[in-house]
Amino acid sequence: MEWEGRVAVVTGGTRGVGAGIARAFLRAGAEVLVCARRPPERPVAHGGRQARFLPVDLRDTAAVRRFFDQVADRCGRLDTLVNNAGGTPRRPLGEGGPERHARVVELNLLAPLTASLAAYEQLRAARGSVVMTGSVSGTRPSPGTAAYGAAKAGLESLARSMAVEWAPEVRVNTIVLGMVRTELSALHYGDADGVAAVERTVPLGRLAEPDEIGDAALFLASDRAAYISGASLLVHGGGERPAFLDAATAGRRQETADLPAVRRNETVNRQEGSTG
């Protein structure tokens, strides 16, 4: 297999998107290490192969350095670091105080920087790569999760700068995620009806699956992407339909122009609120 003998670290790889990414690398033949503050409820595995778990708090710089020392001792090399750990509860800016928002930035922006710096020498020796897990929240307004959106915007900028500074030995790219179906979907979108309503806003008509995100991360880390660095790959099902298109009347008036005269008059009257 393409990744046999290679090593990948996936931060936050114990569930959800991170587990999907870890499974993709396992499927490709890599030795995979996943890390989080707490162990997974069940091992992350695929096809009889299992990811190795090591605990670490990614906001503790000294602990992160020790973690990557362990990776070197146990594996002897590191080919890819996927900075996936992150997330946020919904919290309007006026709630919680600046310290809580700062912790969101710390986890979603500073922790990936800390991990990347700690892994750099191993990645450089292997001529490896870094994959950042970004979000569409970093490219559009993110009300209710403003600190998270700001951190994800910064993460893309960080990746582009790292790609220039660390070339040609280390490639750095970002996967920019839209909405993904995970164990926590209900917290963000509500019950089954809520999820279905959200899915209807996506051009492809559904949420992404974690393993599909894994395939995108694996591609960017693979030799097939050897000339891709400093890039942002959108994995969002086509994005979001602009709200102004549904609010505008121009399209509806054009539709009525194509109707027979009698039906056109009736339709225009209804649109304009006429009782005639």
mmCIF file of C-alpha atoms in Angstrom:
data_model
loop_
_atom_site.group_PDB
_atom_site.id
_atom_site.type_symbol
_atom_site.label_atom_id
_atom_site.label_comp_id
_atom_site.label_asym_id
_atom_site.label_seq_id
_atom_site.Cartn_x
_atom_site.Cartn_y
_atom_site.Cartn_z
ATOM 1 C CA MET A 1 0.000 0.000 0.000
ATOM 2 C CA GLU A 2 1.112 3.546 -0.761
ATOM 3 C CA TRP A 3 1.584 4.539 2.883
ATOM 4 C CA GLU A 4 3.172 1.361 4.176
ATOM 5 C CA GLY A 5 6.131 2.285 6.367
ATOM 6 C CA ARG A 6 4.968 5.873 6.753
ATOM 7 C CA VAL A 7 3.678 7.523 9.922
ATOM 8 C CA ALA A 8 0.797 9.970 10.372
ATOM 9 C CA VAL A 9 -0.297 11.864 13.482
ATOM 10 C CA VAL A 10 -3.898 13.072 13.673
ATOM 11 C CA THR A 11 -4.664 15.448 16.526
ATOM 12 C CA GLY A 12 -8.178 15.132 17.881
ATOM 13 C CA GLY A 13 -8.304 11.841 16.004
ATOM 14 C CA THR A 14 -10.425 9.874 18.458
ATOM 15 C CA ARG A 15 -13.892 10.694 17.095
ATOM 16 C CA GLY A 16 -15.829 12.536 14.416
ATOM 17 C CA VAL A 17 -13.831 14.112 11.605
ATOM 18 C CA GLY A 18 -10.522 13.178 13.240
ATOM 19 C CA ALA A 19 -11.449 9.503 13.397
ATOM 20 C CA GLY A 20 -12.495 9.620 9.742
ATOM 21 C CA ILE A 21 -9.092 11.059 8.838
ATOM 22 C CA ALA A 22 -7.285 8.443 10.921
ATOM 23 C CA ARG A 23 -9.226 5.645 9.208
ATOM 24 C CA ALA A 24 -8.256 6.974 5.779
ATOM 25 C CA PHE A 25 -4.566 6.782 6.646
ATOM 26 C CA LEU A 26 -5.010 3.314 8.164
ATOM 27 C CA ARG A 27 -6.729 2.183 4.979
ATOM 28 C CA ALA A 28 -3.784 3.472 2.952
ATOM 29 C CA GLY A 29 -1.346 1.424 5.063
ATOM 30 C CA ALA A 30 0.131 4.093 7.335
ATOM 31 C CA GLU A 31 1.016 3.697 10.977
ATOM 32 C CA VAL A 32 -1.345 6.151 12.661
ATOM 33 C CA LEU A 33 -1.131 7.861 16.032
ATOM 34 C CA VAL A 34 -4.102 9.804 17.363
ATOM 35 C CA CYS A 35 -4.045 12.143 20.327
ATOM 36 C CA ALA A 36 -6.516 13.944 22.539
ATOM 37 C CA ARG A 37 -6.855 14.739 26.213
ATOM 38 C CA ARG A 38 -8.953 11.622 26.816
ATOM 39 C CA PRO A 39 -8.803 8.157 25.233
ATOM 40 C CA PRO A 40 -11.508 7.142 22.755
ATOM 41 C CA GLU A 41 -14.509 5.116 23.881
ATOM 42 C CA ARG A 42 -13.473 2.506 21.330
ATOM 43 C CA PRO A 43 -10.230 2.152 19.340
ATOM 44 C CA VAL A 44 -10.027 3.907 15.970
ATOM 45 C CA ALA A 45 -9.554 1.057 13.517
ATOM 46 C CA HIS A 46 -10.003 -0.050 9.924
ATOM 47 C CA GLY A 47 -9.582 -3.424 8.259
ATOM 48 C CA GLY A 48 -8.078 -5.044 11.314
ATOM 49 C CA ARG A 49 -5.541 -2.252 11.779
ATOM 50 C CA GLN A 50 -5.733 0.121 14.737
ATOM 51 C CA ALA A 51 -4.503 3.624 15.449
ATOM 52 C CA ARG A 52 -2.291 4.066 18.495
ATOM 53 C CA PHE A 53 -3.546 6.543 21.094
ATOM 54 C CA LEU A 54 -1.328 8.883 23.105
ATOM 55 C CA PRO A 55 -2.812 11.458 25.498
ATOM 56 C CA VAL A 56 -1.825 15.117 25.260
ATOM 57 C CA ASP A 57 -3.269 18.553 25.998
ATOM 58 C CA LEU A 58 -2.425 20.490 22.853
ATOM 59 C CA ARG A 59 -2.613 23.790 24.745
ATOM 60 C CA ASP A 60 0.330 22.704 26.927
ATOM 61 C CA THR A 61 3.477 23.507 24.945
ATOM 62 C CA ALA A 62 5.791 21.330 27.029
ATOM 63 C CA ALA A 63 3.369 18.397 26.785
ATOM 64 C CA VAL A 64 3.210 18.781 23.007
ATOM 65 C CA ARG A 65 6.998 18.643 22.765
ATOM 66 C CA ARG A 66 7.047 15.480 24.895
ATOM 67 C CA PHE A 67 4.349 13.962 22.705
ATOM 68 C CA PHE A 68 6.391 14.378 19.535
ATOM 69 C CA ASP A 69 9.482 13.041 21.327
ATOM 70 C CA GLN A 70 7.393 9.928 21.998
ATOM 71 C CA VAL A 71 6.451 9.740 18.319
ATOM 72 C CA ALA A 72 10.136 9.838 17.384
ATOM 73 C CA ASP A 73 11.057 7.196 19.965
ATOM 74 C CA ARG A 74 8.265 4.801 19.007
ATOM 75 C CA CYS A 75 8.111 5.272 15.243
ATOM 76 C CA GLY A 76 11.466 6.687 14.200
ATOM 77 C CA ARG A 77 9.901 9.077 11.697
ATOM 78 C CA LEU A 78 6.915 11.307 10.983
ATOM 79 C CA ASP A 79 5.549 11.826 7.476
ATOM 80 C CA THR A 80 2.333 13.749 8.062
ATOM 81 C CA LEU A 81 0.777 15.838 10.790
ATOM 82 C CA VAL A 82 -2.946 16.500 10.492
ATOM 83 C CA ASN A 83 -3.902 19.370 12.794
ATOM 84 C CA ASN A 84 -7.526 18.429 13.288
ATOM 85 C CA ALA A 85 -8.213 19.106 16.987
ATOM 86 C CA GLY A 86 -10.513 22.065 17.504
ATOM 87 C CA GLY A 87 -14.100 23.159 17.810
ATOM 88 C CA THR A 88 -16.200 25.489 19.894
ATOM 89 C CA PRO A 89 -19.514 25.724 21.732
ATOM 90 C CA ARG A 90 -21.961 28.313 20.495
ATOM 91 C CA ARG A 91 -21.220 31.483 22.461
ATOM 92 C CA PRO A 92 -22.173 35.024 21.342
ATOM 93 C CA LEU A 93 -19.369 37.534 21.816
ATOM 94 C CA GLY A 94 -21.194 39.295 24.629
ATOM 95 C CA GLU A 95 -21.288 36.131 26.727
ATOM 96 C CA GLY A 96 -18.577 34.324 28.666
ATOM 97 C CA GLY A 97 -15.958 37.050 28.802
ATOM 98 C CA PRO A 98 -12.770 37.435 26.745
ATOM 99 C CA GLU A 99 -10.967 34.571 28.492
ATOM 100 C CA ARG A 100 -13.388 31.964 27.115
ATOM 101 C CA HIS A 101 -13.102 33.336 23.583
ATOM 102 C CA ALA A 102 -9.317 33.402 23.928
ATOM 103 C CA ARG A 103 -9.326 29.696 24.773
ATOM 104 C CA VAL A 104 -11.189 28.995 21.539
ATOM 105 C CA VAL A 105 -8.489 30.837 19.585
ATOM 106 C CA GLU A 106 -5.817 29.002 21.568
ATOM 107 C CA LEU A 107 -7.207 25.582 20.659
ATOM 108 C CA ASN A 108 -8.029 26.305 17.017
ATOM 109 C CA LEU A 109 -5.049 28.454 16.016
ATOM 110 C CA LEU A 110 -2.218 28.437 18.544
ATOM 111 C CA ALA A 111 -2.361 24.679 19.213
ATOM 112 C CA PRO A 112 -1.863 23.788 15.515
ATOM 113 C CA LEU A 113 1.076 26.202 15.412
ATOM 114 C CA THR A 114 2.569 24.648 18.549
ATOM 115 C CA ALA A 115 2.159 21.112 17.196
ATOM 116 C CA SER A 116 3.590 22.013 13.803
ATOM 117 C CA LEU A 117 6.670 23.612 15.338
ATOM 118 C CA ALA A 118 7.211 20.600 17.602
ATOM 119 C CA ALA A 119 6.917 18.230 14.635
ATOM 120 C CA TYR A 120 8.925 20.289 12.160
ATOM 121 C CA GLU A 121 12.303 18.559 12.379
ATOM 122 C CA GLN A 122 10.779 15.111 11.959
ATOM 123 C CA LEU A 123 8.651 16.289 9.046
ATOM 124 C CA ARG A 124 11.620 17.984 7.398
ATOM 125 C CA ALA A 125 13.713 14.819 7.665
ATOM 126 C CA ALA A 126 10.943 12.821 5.978
ATOM 127 C CA ARG A 127 10.116 15.591 3.441
ATOM 128 C CA GLY A 128 6.606 15.290 4.786
ATOM 129 C CA SER A 129 3.567 17.500 5.047
ATOM 130 C CA VAL A 130 1.150 19.283 7.352
ATOM 131 C CA VAL A 131 -2.597 19.296 6.755
ATOM 132 C CA MET A 132 -4.652 21.893 8.614
ATOM 133 C CA THR A 133 -8.366 21.355 9.214
ATOM 134 C CA GLY A 134 -10.005 24.650 8.406
ATOM 135 C CA SER A 135 -13.652 25.679 8.165
ATOM 136 C CA VAL A 136 -15.991 27.737 6.026
ATOM 137 C CA SER A 137 -16.491 29.707 9.250
ATOM 138 C CA GLY A 138 -13.110 31.242 8.515
ATOM 139 C CA THR A 139 -14.270 32.580 5.144
ATOM 140 C CA ARG A 140 -17.693 34.044 6.018
ATOM 141 C CA PRO A 141 -19.362 35.670 9.026
ATOM 142 C CA SER A 142 -19.651 33.282 11.954
ATOM 143 C CA PRO A 143 -22.234 34.746 14.388
ATOM 144 C CA GLY A 144 -22.329 32.830 17.640
ATOM 145 C CA THR A 145 -18.873 31.376 17.010
ATOM 146 C CA ALA A 146 -16.930 34.509 16.092
ATOM 147 C CA ALA A 147 -13.722 33.541 17.892
ATOM 148 C CA TYR A 148 -13.768 30.169 16.141
ATOM 149 C CA GLY A 149 -14.251 31.806 12.739
ATOM 150 C CA ALA A 150 -11.418 34.229 13.413
ATOM 151 C CA ALA A 151 -9.135 31.373 14.482
ATOM 152 C CA LYS A 152 -9.931 29.357 11.348
ATOM 153 C CA ALA A 153 -9.260 32.384 9.152
ATOM 154 C CA GLY A 154 -5.923 32.776 10.890
ATOM 155 C CA LEU A 155 -5.191 29.084 10.430
ATOM 156 C CA GLU A 156 -5.454 29.358 6.643
ATOM 157 C CA SER A 157 -3.142 32.368 6.679
ATOM 158 C CA LEU A 158 -0.705 30.512 8.924
ATOM 159 C CA ALA A 159 -0.688 27.522 6.567
ATOM 160 C CA ARG A 160 0.089 29.682 3.545
ATOM 161 C CA SER A 161 2.993 31.352 5.333
ATOM 162 C CA MET A 162 4.311 28.033 6.631
ATOM 163 C CA ALA A 163 4.151 26.617 3.105
ATOM 164 C CA VAL A 164 6.504 29.351 1.904
ATOM 165 C CA GLU A 165 8.871 29.291 4.873
ATOM 166 C CA TRP A 166 9.162 25.498 5.057
ATOM 167 C CA ALA A 167 9.432 24.758 1.349
ATOM 168 C CA PRO A 168 10.710 22.672 -0.269
ATOM 169 C CA GLU A 169 11.153 20.146 2.553
ATOM 170 C CA VAL A 170 7.648 20.359 4.070
ATOM 171 C CA ARG A 171 4.380 20.977 2.255
ATOM 172 C CA VAL A 172 1.509 22.666 4.129
ATOM 173 C CA ASN A 173 -2.132 22.715 3.010
ATOM 174 C CA THR A 174 -5.616 23.253 4.442
ATOM 175 C CA ILE A 175 -8.870 21.382 3.981
ATOM 176 C CA VAL A 176 -11.742 23.830 4.411
ATOM 177 C CA LEU A 177 -14.736 21.973 5.789
ATOM 178 C CA GLY A 178 -18.398 22.669 5.522
ATOM 179 C CA MET A 179 -20.941 20.720 7.557
ATOM 180 C CA VAL A 180 -20.099 17.150 8.538
ATOM 181 C CA ARG A 181 -22.272 14.420 10.046
ATOM 182 C CA THR A 182 -20.643 13.408 13.345
ATOM 183 C CA GLU A 183 -21.603 12.257 16.831
ATOM 184 C CA LEU A 184 -22.177 15.916 17.720
ATOM 185 C CA SER A 185 -24.427 16.849 14.780
ATOM 186 C CA ALA A 186 -27.480 17.130 17.019
ATOM 187 C CA LEU A 187 -25.799 19.777 19.158
ATOM 188 C CA HIS A 188 -25.304 22.002 16.122
ATOM 189 C CA TYR A 189 -28.327 21.218 13.946
ATOM 190 C CA GLY A 190 -30.961 19.706 16.259
ATOM 191 C CA ASP A 191 -33.046 16.576 15.722
ATOM 192 C CA ALA A 192 -33.482 14.601 12.493
ATOM 193 C CA ASP A 193 -35.784 17.274 11.059
ATOM 194 C CA GLY A 194 -33.205 19.945 11.843
ATOM 195 C CA VAL A 195 -30.437 17.976 10.163
ATOM 196 C CA ALA A 196 -32.640 17.392 7.110
ATOM 197 C CA ALA A 197 -33.434 21.112 6.903
ATOM 198 C CA VAL A 198 -29.737 21.964 7.073
ATOM 199 C CA GLU A 199 -28.941 19.392 4.397
ATOM 200 C CA ARG A 200 -31.360 21.113 2.032
ATOM 201 C CA THR A 201 -29.173 24.232 2.168
ATOM 202 C CA VAL A 202 -26.188 22.308 0.749
ATOM 203 C CA PRO A 203 -26.014 22.079 -3.074
ATOM 204 C CA LEU A 204 -25.122 18.369 -2.915
ATOM 205 C CA GLY A 205 -28.110 17.823 -0.632
ATOM 206 C CA ARG A 206 -26.402 16.236 2.377
ATOM 207 C CA LEU A 207 -23.769 16.627 5.060
ATOM 208 C CA ALA A 208 -20.285 15.239 4.491
ATOM 209 C CA GLU A 209 -19.245 11.980 6.113
ATOM 210 C CA PRO A 210 -16.041 11.905 8.226
ATOM 211 C CA ASP A 211 -14.429 9.327 5.937
ATOM 212 C CA GLU A 212 -14.897 11.690 2.972
ATOM 213 C CA ILE A 213 -12.943 14.330 4.857
ATOM 214 C CA GLY A 214 -10.323 11.654 5.494
ATOM 215 C CA ASP A 215 -9.994 10.996 1.762
ATOM 216 C CA ALA A 216 -9.353 14.703 1.137
ATOM 217 C CA ALA A 217 -6.702 14.890 3.872
ATOM 218 C CA LEU A 218 -5.023 11.730 2.590
ATOM 219 C CA PHE A 219 -4.867 13.166 -0.922
ATOM 220 C CA LEU A 220 -3.197 16.390 0.219
ATOM 221 C CA ALA A 221 -0.646 14.417 2.231
ATOM 222 C CA SER A 222 0.065 11.924 -0.549
ATOM 223 C CA ASP A 223 2.600 11.886 -3.359
ATOM 224 C CA ARG A 224 -0.258 12.636 -5.761
ATOM 225 C CA ALA A 225 -0.292 16.146 -4.309
ATOM 226 C CA ALA A 226 3.503 16.551 -4.481
ATOM 227 C CA TYR A 227 3.229 19.938 -6.212
ATOM 228 C CA ILE A 228 0.414 21.268 -4.015
ATOM 229 C CA SER A 229 1.443 23.483 -1.115
ATOM 230 C CA GLY A 230 -0.082 26.577 0.416
ATOM 231 C CA ALA A 231 -3.458 25.549 -0.978
ATOM 232 C CA SER A 232 -6.940 25.472 0.542
ATOM 233 C CA LEU A 233 -9.152 22.611 -0.633
ATOM 234 C CA LEU A 234 -12.871 23.324 -0.208
ATOM 235 C CA VAL A 235 -14.732 20.243 1.020
ATOM 236 C CA HIS A 236 -18.187 21.704 1.550
ATOM 237 C CA GLY A 237 -20.590 20.073 -0.888
ATOM 238 C CA GLY A 238 -20.782 23.139 -3.110
ATOM 239 C CA GLY A 239 -21.026 25.705 -0.345
ATOM 240 C CA GLU A 240 -24.150 27.641 0.533
ATOM 241 C CA ARG A 241 -26.809 29.167 -1.665
ATOM 242 C CA PRO A 242 -26.546 32.976 -1.243
ATOM 243 C CA ALA A 243 -29.492 34.231 0.803
ATOM 244 C CA PHE A 244 -30.043 37.227 -1.478
ATOM 245 C CA LEU A 245 -31.039 34.919 -4.334
ATOM 246 C CA ASP A 246 -34.038 33.701 -2.344
ATOM 247 C CA ALA A 247 -34.917 37.231 -1.234
ATOM 248 C CA ALA A 248 -34.679 38.837 -4.688
ATOM 249 C CA THR A 249 -37.827 39.278 -6.805
ATOM 250 C CA ALA A 250 -36.080 39.499 -10.197
ATOM 251 C CA GLY A 251 -36.076 35.769 -10.811
ATOM 252 C CA ARG A 252 -39.734 35.391 -9.893
ATOM 253 C CA ARG A 253 -40.748 38.214 -12.237
ATOM 254 C CA GLN A 254 -38.823 36.586 -15.083
ATOM 255 C CA GLU A 255 -40.623 33.318 -14.391
ATOM 256 C CA THR A 256 -44.003 35.058 -14.649
ATOM 257 C CA ALA A 257 -42.976 36.703 -17.924
ATOM 258 C CA ASP A 258 -42.846 33.254 -19.506
ATOM 259 C CA LEU A 259 -46.426 32.375 -18.470
ATOM 260 C CA PRO A 260 -49.515 32.806 -20.730
ATOM 261 C CA ALA A 261 -51.074 36.255 -20.418
ATOM 262 C CA VAL A 262 -54.004 35.288 -18.190
ATOM 263 C CA ARG A 263 -51.880 33.282 -15.744
ATOM 264 C CA ARG A 264 -49.209 36.019 -15.805
ATOM 265 C CA ASN A 265 -51.705 38.666 -14.701
ATOM 266 C CA GLU A 266 -53.033 36.456 -11.927
ATOM 267 C CA THR A 267 -49.498 35.675 -10.684
ATOM 268 C CA VAL A 268 -48.354 39.315 -10.747
ATOM 269 C CA ASN A 269 -51.479 40.362 -8.850
ATOM 270 C CA ARG A 270 -50.765 37.805 -6.122
ATOM 271 C CA GLN A 271 -47.106 38.866 -5.877
ATOM 272 C CA GLU A 272 -47.985 42.537 -5.534
ATOM 273 C CA GLY A 273 -50.789 41.922 -3.055
ATOM 274 C CA SER A 274 -53.526 43.021 -5.460
ATOM 275 C CA THR A 275 -57.110 41.959 -4.834
ATOM 276 C CA GLY A 276 -58.213 42.783 -8.378
#
